[in-house]
PDB file of C-alpha atoms in Angstrom:
ATOM      1  CA  UNK A   1      59.121 102.004 -60.015  1.00  0.00           C
ATOM      2  CA  UNK A   2      56.660 104.394 -58.486  1.00  0.00           C
ATOM      3  CA  UNK A   3      52.888 104.413 -58.895  1.00  0.00           C
ATOM      4  CA  UNK A   4      53.194 107.665 -60.721  1.00  0.00           C
ATOM      5  CA  UNK A   5      55.423 106.042 -63.329  1.00  0.00           C
ATOM      6  CA  UNK A   6      53.015 103.115 -63.745  1.00  0.00           C
ATOM      7  CA  UNK A   7      50.019 105.404 -64.145  1.00  0.00           C
ATOM      8  CA  UNK A   8      52.022 107.542 -66.600  1.00  0.00           C
ATOM      9  CA  UNK A   9      52.979 104.517 -68.740  1.00  0.00           C
ATOM     10  CA  UNK A  10      49.310 103.395 -68.592  1.00  0.00           C
ATOM     11  CA  UNK A  11      47.935 106.978 -69.534  1.00  0.00           C
ATOM     12  CA  UNK A  12      50.513 107.119 -72.495  1.00  0.00           C
ATOM     13  CA  UNK A  13      49.476 103.583 -73.642  1.00  0.00           C
ATOM     14  CA  UNK A  14      45.694 104.563 -73.352  1.00  0.00           C
ATOM     15  CA  UNK A  15      46.369 107.682 -75.449  1.00  0.00           C
ATOM     16  CA  UNK A  16      48.220 105.526 -78.214  1.00  0.00           C
ATOM     17  CA  UNK A  17      45.310 103.180 -78.336  1.00  0.00           C
ATOM     18  CA  UNK A  18      42.772 106.029 -78.582  1.00  0.00           C
ATOM     19  CA  UNK A  19      44.898 107.614 -81.418  1.00  0.00           C
ATOM     20  CA  UNK A  20      44.974 104.227 -83.247  1.00  0.00           C
ATOM     21  CA  UNK A  21      41.236 103.821 -82.864  1.00  0.00           C
ATOM     22  CA  UNK A  22      40.586 107.424 -84.216  1.00  0.00           C
ATOM     23  CA  UNK A  23      42.865 106.723 -87.012  1.00  0.00           C
ATOM     24  CA  UNK A  24      40.915 103.519 -87.949  1.00  0.00           C
ATOM     25  CA  UNK A  25      37.658 105.499 -87.697  1.00  0.00           C
ATOM     26  CA  UNK A  26      39.064 108.073 -90.043  1.00  0.00           C
ATOM     27  CA  UNK A  27      40.015 105.459 -92.538  1.00  0.00           C
ATOM     28  CA  UNK A  28      36.518 103.868 -92.289  1.00  0.00           C
ATOM     29  CA  UNK A  29      34.917 107.119 -92.819  1.00  0.00           C
ATOM     30  CA  UNK A  30      36.861 107.851 -95.814  1.00  0.00           C
ATOM     31  CA  UNK A  31      36.059 104.345 -97.173  1.00  0.00           C
ATOM     32  CA  UNK A  32      32.264 104.917 -96.400  1.00  0.00           C
ATOM     33  CA  UNK A  33      32.368 108.258 -98.165  1.00  0.00           C
ATOM     34  CA  UNK A  34      33.973 106.878-101.245  1.00  0.00           C
ATOM     35  CA  UNK A  35      31.289 104.090-101.264  1.00  0.00           C
ATOM     36  CA  UNK A  36      28.395 106.671-101.117  1.00  0.00           C
ATOM     37  CA  UNK A  37      30.077 108.721-103.791  1.00  0.00           C
ATOM     38  CA  UNK A  38      30.405 105.672-105.972  1.00  0.00           C
ATOM     39  CA  UNK A  39      26.694 104.713-105.463  1.00  0.00           C
ATOM     40  CA  UNK A  40      25.674 108.159-106.292  1.00  0.00           C
ATOM     41  CA  UNK A  41      27.726 108.095-109.381  1.00  0.00           C
ATOM     42  CA  UNK A  42      26.292 104.707-110.613  1.00  0.00           C
ATOM     43  CA  UNK A  43      22.591 105.375-109.469  1.00  0.00           C
ATOM     44  CA  UNK A  44      22.148 108.901-110.852  1.00  0.00           C
ATOM     45  CA  UNK A  45      18.574 109.336-109.670  1.00  0.00           C
ATOM     46  CA  UNK A  46      17.836 112.122-112.288  1.00  0.00           C
ATOM     47  CA  UNK A  47      18.801 109.590-115.030  1.00  0.00           C
ATOM     48  CA  UNK A  48      16.613 106.971-113.623  1.00  0.00           C
ATOM     49  CA  UNK A  49      13.681 109.469-113.483  1.00  0.00           C
ATOM     50  CA  UNK A  50      14.354 110.345-117.010  1.00  0.00           C
ATOM     51  CA  UNK A  51      14.391 106.873-118.185  1.00  0.00           C
ATOM     52  CA  UNK A  52      10.916 106.282-116.475  1.00  0.00           C
ATOM     53  CA  UNK A  53       9.604 109.395-118.140  1.00  0.00           C
ATOM     54  CA  UNK A  54      10.793 108.171-121.444  1.00  0.00           C
ATOM     55  CA  UNK A  55       9.131 104.749-120.887  1.00  0.00           C
ATOM     56  CA  UNK A  56       5.834 106.484-119.986  1.00  0.00           C
ATOM     57  CA  UNK A  57       5.942 108.729-123.117  1.00  0.00           C
ATOM     58  CA  UNK A  58       6.681 105.901-125.394  1.00  0.00           C
ATOM     59  CA  UNK A  59       4.032 103.645-123.966  1.00  0.00           C
ATOM     60  CA  UNK A  60       6.469 100.828-123.072  1.00  0.00           C
ATOM     61  CA  UNK A  61       7.324  99.705-119.586  1.00  0.00           C
ATOM     62  CA  UNK A  62      10.474  97.783-118.820  1.00  0.00           C
ATOM     63  CA  UNK A  63       9.554  94.689-116.854  1.00  0.00           C
ATOM     64  CA  UNK A  64      11.552  93.831-113.687  1.00  0.00           C
ATOM     65  CA  UNK A  65      13.888  90.926-114.401  1.00  0.00           C
ATOM     66  CA  UNK A  66      15.969  89.224-111.905  1.00  0.00           C
ATOM     67  CA  UNK A  67      18.350  86.317-112.435  1.00  0.00           C
ATOM     68  CA  UNK A  68      19.210  83.847-109.699  1.00  0.00           C
ATOM     69  CA  UNK A  69      22.067  81.353-110.079  1.00  0.00           C
ATOM     70  CA  UNK A  70      21.259  77.976-108.536  1.00  0.00           C
ATOM     71  CA  UNK A  71      24.433  76.033-109.363  1.00  0.00           C
ATOM     72  CA  UNK A  72      23.741  74.110-112.657  1.00  0.00           C
ATOM     73  CA  UNK A  73      20.834  76.231-113.644  1.00  0.00           C
ATOM     74  CA  UNK A  74      19.467  79.823-113.612  1.00  0.00           C
ATOM     75  CA  UNK A  75      16.083  80.892-112.508  1.00  0.00           C
ATOM     76  CA  UNK A  76      14.854  84.027-114.399  1.00  0.00           C
ATOM     77  CA  UNK A  77      11.927  85.903-112.768  1.00  0.00           C
ATOM     78  CA  UNK A  78      10.098  88.566-114.826  1.00  0.00           C
ATOM     79  CA  UNK A  79       7.362  90.747-113.287  1.00  0.00           C
ATOM     80  CA  UNK A  80       4.566  91.214-115.992  1.00  0.00           C
ATOM     81  CA  UNK A  81       1.914  92.272-113.611  1.00  0.00           C
ATOM     82  CA  UNK A  82      -1.321  93.089-115.469  1.00  0.00           C
ATOM     83  CA  UNK A  83      -0.172  91.547-118.670  1.00  0.00           C
ATOM     84  CA  UNK A  84      -2.321  89.339-120.973  1.00  0.00           C
ATOM     85  CA  UNK A  85      -0.875  85.809-120.676  1.00  0.00           C
ATOM     86  CA  UNK A  86      -1.806  85.103-124.368  1.00  0.00           C
ATOM     87  CA  UNK A  87       0.591  87.879-125.534  1.00  0.00           C
ATOM     88  CA  UNK A  88       3.712  86.913-123.647  1.00  0.00           C
ATOM     89  CA  UNK A  89       6.623  86.595-126.063  1.00  0.00           C
ATOM     90  CA  UNK A  90       9.924  85.382-124.637  1.00  0.00           C
ATOM     91  CA  UNK A  91      13.140  85.210-126.709  1.00  0.00           C
ATOM     92  CA  UNK A  92      15.928  83.267-124.847  1.00  0.00           C
ATOM     93  CA  UNK A  93      19.278  82.925-126.441  1.00  0.00           C
ATOM     94  CA  UNK A  94      22.597  81.681-124.975  1.00  0.00           C
ATOM     95  CA  UNK A  95      23.417  84.947-123.373  1.00  0.00           C
ATOM     96  CA  UNK A  96      20.266  87.096-123.016  1.00  0.00           C
ATOM     97  CA  UNK A  97      16.574  87.145-122.522  1.00  0.00           C
ATOM     98  CA  UNK A  98      14.160  89.453-124.156  1.00  0.00           C
ATOM     99  CA  UNK A  99      10.480  89.747-123.099  1.00  0.00           C
ATOM    100  CA  UNK A 100       7.515  91.458-124.413  1.00  0.00           C
ATOM    101  CA  UNK A 101       3.876  91.282-123.412  1.00  0.00           C
ATOM    102  CA  UNK A 102       0.636  93.253-123.957  1.00  0.00           C
ATOM    103  CA  UNK A 103      -0.685  95.044-120.772  1.00  0.00           C
ATOM    104  CA  UNK A 104      -4.393  94.703-120.196  1.00  0.00           C
ATOM    105  CA  UNK A 105      -6.266  98.103-120.302  1.00  0.00           C
ATOM    106  CA  UNK A 106      -8.235  97.108-117.209  1.00  0.00           C
ATOM    107  CA  UNK A 107      -5.036  96.556-115.260  1.00  0.00           C
ATOM    108  CA  UNK A 108      -3.825  99.985-116.296  1.00  0.00           C
ATOM    109  CA  UNK A 109      -7.059 101.711-115.282  1.00  0.00           C
ATOM    110  CA  UNK A 110      -6.917  99.951-111.923  1.00  0.00           C
ATOM    111  CA  UNK A 111      -3.320 100.845-111.299  1.00  0.00           C
ATOM    112  CA  UNK A 112      -3.361 104.421-112.573  1.00  0.00           C
ATOM    113  CA  UNK A 113      -7.001 105.508-112.589  1.00  0.00           C
ATOM    114  CA  UNK A 114      -7.776 108.250-115.224  1.00  0.00           C
ATOM    115  CA  UNK A 115      -4.290 109.695-115.517  1.00  0.00           C
ATOM    116  CA  UNK A 116      -3.913 110.689-119.117  1.00  0.00           C
ATOM    117  CA  UNK A 117      -0.528 109.219-119.866  1.00  0.00           C
ATOM    118  CA  UNK A 118      -1.471 105.777-118.497  1.00  0.00           C
ATOM    119  CA  UNK A 119      -3.828 105.376-121.382  1.00  0.00           C
ATOM    120  CA  UNK A 120      -0.927 105.545-123.714  1.00  0.00           C
ATOM    121  CA  UNK A 121       1.053 102.699-122.044  1.00  0.00           C
ATOM    122  CA  UNK A 122       0.326  99.403-123.781  1.00  0.00           C
ATOM    123  CA  UNK A 123       2.969  96.816-123.234  1.00  0.00           C
ATOM    124  CA  UNK A 124       6.073  95.511-121.446  1.00  0.00           C
ATOM    125  CA  UNK A 125       9.336  95.270-123.380  1.00  0.00           C
ATOM    126  CA  UNK A 126      12.711  94.429-121.873  1.00  0.00           C
ATOM    127  CA  UNK A 127      15.944  92.700-122.354  1.00  0.00           C
ATOM    128  CA  UNK A 128      18.782  91.549-120.095  1.00  0.00           C
ATOM    129  CA  UNK A 129      22.157  90.027-120.544  1.00  0.00           C
ATOM    130  CA  UNK A 130      22.473  86.719-118.590  1.00  0.00           C
ATOM    131  CA  UNK A 131      25.359  86.315-116.182  1.00  0.00           C
ATOM    132  CA  UNK A 132      26.313  82.946-117.698  1.00  0.00           C
ATOM    133  CA  UNK A 133      25.646  81.242-121.008  1.00  0.00           C
ATOM    134  CA  UNK A 134      22.536  78.883-120.808  1.00  0.00           C
ATOM    135  CA  UNK A 135      21.064  76.162-123.123  1.00  0.00           C
ATOM    136  CA  UNK A 136      17.784  77.619-124.402  1.00  0.00           C
ATOM    137  CA  UNK A 137      16.396  74.204-125.310  1.00  0.00           C
ATOM    138  CA  UNK A 138      16.299  73.210-121.588  1.00  0.00           C
ATOM    139  CA  UNK A 139      14.052  76.116-120.592  1.00  0.00           C
ATOM    140  CA  UNK A 140      10.940  75.584-118.624  1.00  0.00           C
ATOM    141  CA  UNK A 141       8.604  78.423-117.962  1.00  0.00           C
ATOM    142  CA  UNK A 142       5.477  79.116-115.725  1.00  0.00           C
ATOM    143  CA  UNK A 143       3.285  82.214-115.572  1.00  0.00           C
ATOM    144  CA  UNK A 144       1.460  82.694-112.324  1.00  0.00           C
ATOM    145  CA  UNK A 145      -0.191  85.896-111.155  1.00  0.00           C
ATOM    146  CA  UNK A 146       1.606  88.043-113.613  1.00  0.00           C
ATOM    147  CA  UNK A 147       5.099  86.579-112.690  1.00  0.00           C
ATOM    148  CA  UNK A 148       6.979  84.698-115.269  1.00  0.00           C
ATOM    149  CA  UNK A 149       9.414  82.125-113.845  1.00  0.00           C
ATOM    150  CA  UNK A 150      11.927  80.503-116.303  1.00  0.00           C
ATOM    151  CA  UNK A 151      14.245  77.796-115.181  1.00  0.00           C
ATOM    152  CA  UNK A 152      17.098  76.958-117.673  1.00  0.00           C
ATOM    153  CA  UNK A 153      20.180  74.927-117.352  1.00  0.00           C
ATOM    154  CA  UNK A 154      23.551  76.561-117.883  1.00  0.00           C
ATOM    155  CA  UNK A 155      25.400  75.712-121.069  1.00  0.00           C
ATOM    156  CA  UNK A 156      28.192  73.055-120.759  1.00  0.00           C
ATOM    157  CA  UNK A 157      31.605  74.422-121.455  1.00  0.00           C
TER     158      UNK A 157
END
């Protein structure tokens, strides 16, 4: 076998490898595009914007609620910044949490200044389905700096 044959085989093999790599890149690009399309489909920025405008017009803000699974219990964190701690009302059932709290007017003035629509905002109100059933009787809550933290045991099956 001559050197030319060896180099020709190496060249053909390198071309096959490059074709395979390019094919993999094409598949990854198609996958990434479909992911981006799915995200755009789910997020719908114009819908989110409309929801926020609706909140402001109605005077009710949805609090940010996040739920963290810690094995045998859930930790639920609710952002109620600027709320009056005496007005926080939590309704915890086996499968959902609902929260409502009055927003202090001085907190609104500080956050929004003299914006006219801000004077209409008066409370937080929101609800979220929990990822797993819980036993509401085991709930313990703590409100610190406008953040409500609730620890609750999962319901036994």
